[in-house]
Structure formats: C-alpha cells, structure tokens
Amino acid sequence: MKVSVDPDLCYGSAECVHRVPSVFAFEDGYGAVRPGREDSEDDPLIREAAERCPSQAITLTLDE
Ligand code: SF4
C-alpha cells in the first residue's frame, strides 16, 4: 500500500503523527510520510489516519 500526504491540502493538525508515528512525521509544521515508509503494509491504523485526516490530505493506494 502506498501512502502519501498532499502538502497543498495538509494544514498541520498533526493527528496522523499522533495516530501512527511510525509512518507519519511532523515536518516544518506539516504532516509528512517518513522516508522509507511510503510503501507500508496495509494497516488499519494507517487507514484510520487517512479517514480521519481533517483535510483529506492522506492518499492510500492499494497494491494491485
Ligand atoms: S492529519 Fe491530515 S491535516 Fe493533519 S497533519 Fe496529518 S495530513 Fe496534515
């Protein structure tokens, strides 16, 4: 599963960072995917982070 954060949509609530700190980091006031974690295992916590992102800035792309 590919994980990405759209920096144009993110407004830095940091909820994703609190929810899944192993995948998301807070950089320069915005949420970002940690380097090397763009390809992550399908994880309910990551799905929850995407669903609950208040600006819908997190995109998950399932592997074929
Ligand atoms: S939860 Fe969404 S808006 Fe908040 S920091 Fe993460 S990506 Fe940005």
Short mmCIF file of N, CA and C and ligand atoms in Angstrom, two decimals:
data_model
loop_
_atom_site.label_atom_id
_atom_site.label_comp_id
_atom_site.label_asym_id
_atom_site.label_seq_id
_atom_site.Cartn_x
_atom_site.Cartn_y
_atom_site.Cartn_z
N MET A 1 0.85 -1.18 0.00
CA MET A 1 0.00 0.00 0.00
C MET A 1 0.89 1.24 0.00
N LYS A 2 0.60 2.17 -0.92
CA LYS A 2 1.37 3.41 -0.97
C LYS A 2 0.67 4.49 -0.14
N VAL A 3 1.46 5.21 0.60
CA VAL A 3 0.93 6.26 1.48
C VAL A 3 1.53 7.59 1.06
N SER A 4 0.68 8.60 0.90
CA SER A 4 1.22 9.92 0.57
C SER A 4 0.40 11.00 1.26
N VAL A 5 1.04 12.13 1.47
CA VAL A 5 0.38 13.31 2.03
C VAL A 5 0.50 14.43 1.01
N ASP A 6 -0.62 15.05 0.69
CA ASP A 6 -0.61 16.19 -0.23
C ASP A 6 -0.31 17.45 0.57
N PRO A 7 0.88 18.02 0.39
CA PRO A 7 1.25 19.19 1.19
C PRO A 7 0.38 20.40 0.91
N ASP A 8 -0.29 20.42 -0.23
CA ASP A 8 -1.17 21.56 -0.53
C ASP A 8 -2.48 21.49 0.24
N LEU A 9 -2.85 20.28 0.69
CA LEU A 9 -4.09 20.12 1.44
C LEU A 9 -3.85 20.10 2.94
N CYS A 10 -2.74 19.52 3.37
CA CYS A 10 -2.44 19.39 4.79
C CYS A 10 -2.36 20.76 5.44
N TYR A 11 -3.01 20.90 6.60
CA TYR A 11 -2.84 22.16 7.33
C TYR A 11 -2.18 21.96 8.68
N GLY A 12 -1.60 20.78 8.87
CA GLY A 12 -0.74 20.60 10.02
C GLY A 12 -1.42 20.33 11.33
N SER A 13 -2.53 19.60 11.29
CA SER A 13 -3.21 19.28 12.55
C SER A 13 -2.42 18.27 13.38
N ALA A 14 -1.55 17.52 12.73
CA ALA A 14 -0.67 16.52 13.37
C ALA A 14 -1.41 15.28 13.88
N GLU A 15 -2.68 15.15 13.53
CA GLU A 15 -3.41 13.97 14.00
C GLU A 15 -2.80 12.67 13.47
N CYS A 16 -2.37 12.70 12.21
CA CYS A 16 -1.77 11.48 11.64
C CYS A 16 -0.50 11.10 12.40
N VAL A 17 0.25 12.10 12.81
CA VAL A 17 1.52 11.85 13.52
C VAL A 17 1.24 11.21 14.88
N HIS A 18 0.22 11.71 15.55
CA HIS A 18 -0.12 11.13 16.85
C HIS A 18 -0.68 9.72 16.69
N ARG A 19 -1.42 9.51 15.60
CA ARG A 19 -2.07 8.22 15.42
C ARG A 19 -1.08 7.13 15.00
N VAL A 20 -0.21 7.45 14.05
CA VAL A 20 0.76 6.45 13.54
C VAL A 20 2.14 7.09 13.42
N PRO A 21 2.81 7.30 14.54
CA PRO A 21 4.10 7.98 14.49
C PRO A 21 5.19 7.21 13.75
N SER A 22 4.98 5.91 13.56
CA SER A 22 5.98 5.14 12.82
C SER A 22 5.93 5.41 11.32
N VAL A 23 4.82 5.97 10.85
CA VAL A 23 4.66 6.22 9.41
C VAL A 23 4.65 7.72 9.10
N PHE A 24 4.03 8.50 9.98
CA PHE A 24 3.91 9.94 9.71
C PHE A 24 4.81 10.74 10.65
N ALA A 25 5.34 11.82 10.11
CA ALA A 25 6.18 12.71 10.91
C ALA A 25 5.69 14.14 10.70
N PHE A 26 6.09 15.01 11.61
CA PHE A 26 5.72 16.41 11.52
C PHE A 26 6.96 17.16 11.05
N GLU A 27 6.83 17.78 9.89
CA GLU A 27 7.99 18.48 9.31
C GLU A 27 7.59 19.88 8.91
N ASP A 28 8.31 20.84 9.44
CA ASP A 28 8.06 22.25 9.10
C ASP A 28 6.59 22.61 9.28
N GLY A 29 5.98 22.03 10.28
CA GLY A 29 4.60 22.40 10.59
C GLY A 29 3.55 21.62 9.83
N TYR A 30 3.98 20.63 9.07
CA TYR A 30 3.01 19.84 8.30
C TYR A 30 3.27 18.35 8.47
N GLY A 31 2.25 17.57 8.21
CA GLY A 31 2.39 16.14 8.25
C GLY A 31 3.11 15.64 7.00
N ALA A 32 3.87 14.59 7.14
CA ALA A 32 4.59 14.01 6.00
C ALA A 32 4.78 12.53 6.26
N VAL A 33 4.95 11.78 5.19
CA VAL A 33 5.26 10.36 5.34
C VAL A 33 6.75 10.22 5.60
N ARG A 34 7.09 9.45 6.61
CA ARG A 34 8.51 9.25 6.91
C ARG A 34 9.21 8.61 5.72
N PRO A 35 10.44 9.03 5.43
CA PRO A 35 11.20 8.42 4.33
C PRO A 35 11.29 6.91 4.53
N GLY A 36 11.02 6.20 3.46
CA GLY A 36 11.08 4.74 3.53
C GLY A 36 9.78 4.09 3.94
N ARG A 37 8.81 4.92 4.35
CA ARG A 37 7.52 4.35 4.76
C ARG A 37 6.42 4.62 3.73
N GLU A 38 6.82 5.10 2.56
CA GLU A 38 5.81 5.36 1.52
C GLU A 38 5.15 4.05 1.08
N ASP A 39 5.91 2.97 1.15
CA ASP A 39 5.35 1.64 0.88
C ASP A 39 5.19 0.95 2.21
N SER A 40 3.96 0.92 2.70
CA SER A 40 3.71 0.33 4.01
C SER A 40 2.74 -0.83 3.90
N GLU A 41 2.81 -1.71 4.87
CA GLU A 41 1.84 -2.80 4.95
C GLU A 41 0.44 -2.20 5.14
N ASP A 42 -0.55 -2.88 4.59
CA ASP A 42 -1.93 -2.46 4.82
C ASP A 42 -2.20 -2.56 6.33
N ASP A 43 -2.54 -1.45 6.94
CA ASP A 43 -2.63 -1.38 8.39
C ASP A 43 -3.89 -0.59 8.76
N PRO A 44 -4.74 -1.13 9.60
CA PRO A 44 -5.97 -0.42 9.98
C PRO A 44 -5.67 0.95 10.58
N LEU A 45 -4.56 1.10 11.26
CA LEU A 45 -4.24 2.41 11.85
C LEU A 45 -3.94 3.45 10.77
N ILE A 46 -3.27 3.00 9.71
CA ILE A 46 -2.98 3.93 8.61
C ILE A 46 -4.28 4.31 7.91
N ARG A 47 -5.14 3.34 7.72
CA ARG A 47 -6.45 3.64 7.11
C ARG A 47 -7.22 4.64 7.96
N GLU A 48 -7.17 4.43 9.27
CA GLU A 48 -7.88 5.33 10.18
C GLU A 48 -7.29 6.73 10.10
N ALA A 49 -5.97 6.81 10.02
CA ALA A 49 -5.33 8.12 9.91
C ALA A 49 -5.80 8.84 8.65
N ALA A 50 -5.90 8.10 7.55
CA ALA A 50 -6.35 8.71 6.30
C ALA A 50 -7.81 9.14 6.40
N GLU A 51 -8.64 8.28 6.98
CA GLU A 51 -10.06 8.60 7.08
C GLU A 51 -10.30 9.79 7.99
N ARG A 52 -9.48 9.92 9.00
CA ARG A 52 -9.72 10.98 10.00
C ARG A 52 -8.91 12.24 9.74
N CYS A 53 -8.10 12.24 8.72
CA CYS A 53 -7.39 13.48 8.41
C CYS A 53 -8.42 14.56 8.10
N PRO A 54 -8.42 15.65 8.84
CA PRO A 54 -9.46 16.66 8.67
C PRO A 54 -9.42 17.37 7.33
N SER A 55 -8.30 17.30 6.62
CA SER A 55 -8.24 17.96 5.31
C SER A 55 -8.17 16.96 4.17
N GLN A 56 -8.36 15.68 4.50
CA GLN A 56 -8.32 14.62 3.49
C GLN A 56 -7.06 14.71 2.64
N ALA A 57 -5.94 14.95 3.31
CA ALA A 57 -4.68 15.13 2.60
C ALA A 57 -3.92 13.82 2.41
N ILE A 58 -4.39 12.75 3.07
CA ILE A 58 -3.66 11.48 3.01
C ILE A 58 -4.30 10.59 1.95
N THR A 59 -3.49 10.12 1.03
CA THR A 59 -3.97 9.21 -0.02
C THR A 59 -3.33 7.84 0.17
N LEU A 60 -4.16 6.82 0.12
CA LEU A 60 -3.68 5.43 0.18
C LEU A 60 -3.97 4.77 -1.16
N THR A 61 -2.97 4.15 -1.71
CA THR A 61 -3.14 3.42 -2.96
C THR A 61 -2.82 1.97 -2.72
N LEU A 62 -3.82 1.13 -2.88
CA LEU A 62 -3.61 -0.29 -2.62
C LEU A 62 -2.80 -0.92 -3.74
N ASP A 63 -1.91 -1.84 -3.37
CA ASP A 63 -1.15 -2.57 -4.36
C ASP A 63 -2.10 -3.46 -5.16
N GLU A 64 -1.78 -3.64 -6.42
CA GLU A 64 -2.63 -4.49 -7.27
C GLU A 64 -2.51 -5.94 -6.86
S1 SF4 B 1 -3.91 14.58 9.82
FE1 SF4 B 1 -4.01 15.45 7.76
S2 SF4 B 1 -4.03 17.68 8.06
FE2 SF4 B 1 -3.31 16.74 9.96
S3 SF4 B 1 -1.04 16.75 9.76
FE3 SF4 B 1 -1.79 14.75 9.04
S4 SF4 B 1 -2.02 15.02 6.81
FE4 SF4 B 1 -1.93 17.06 7.71
#
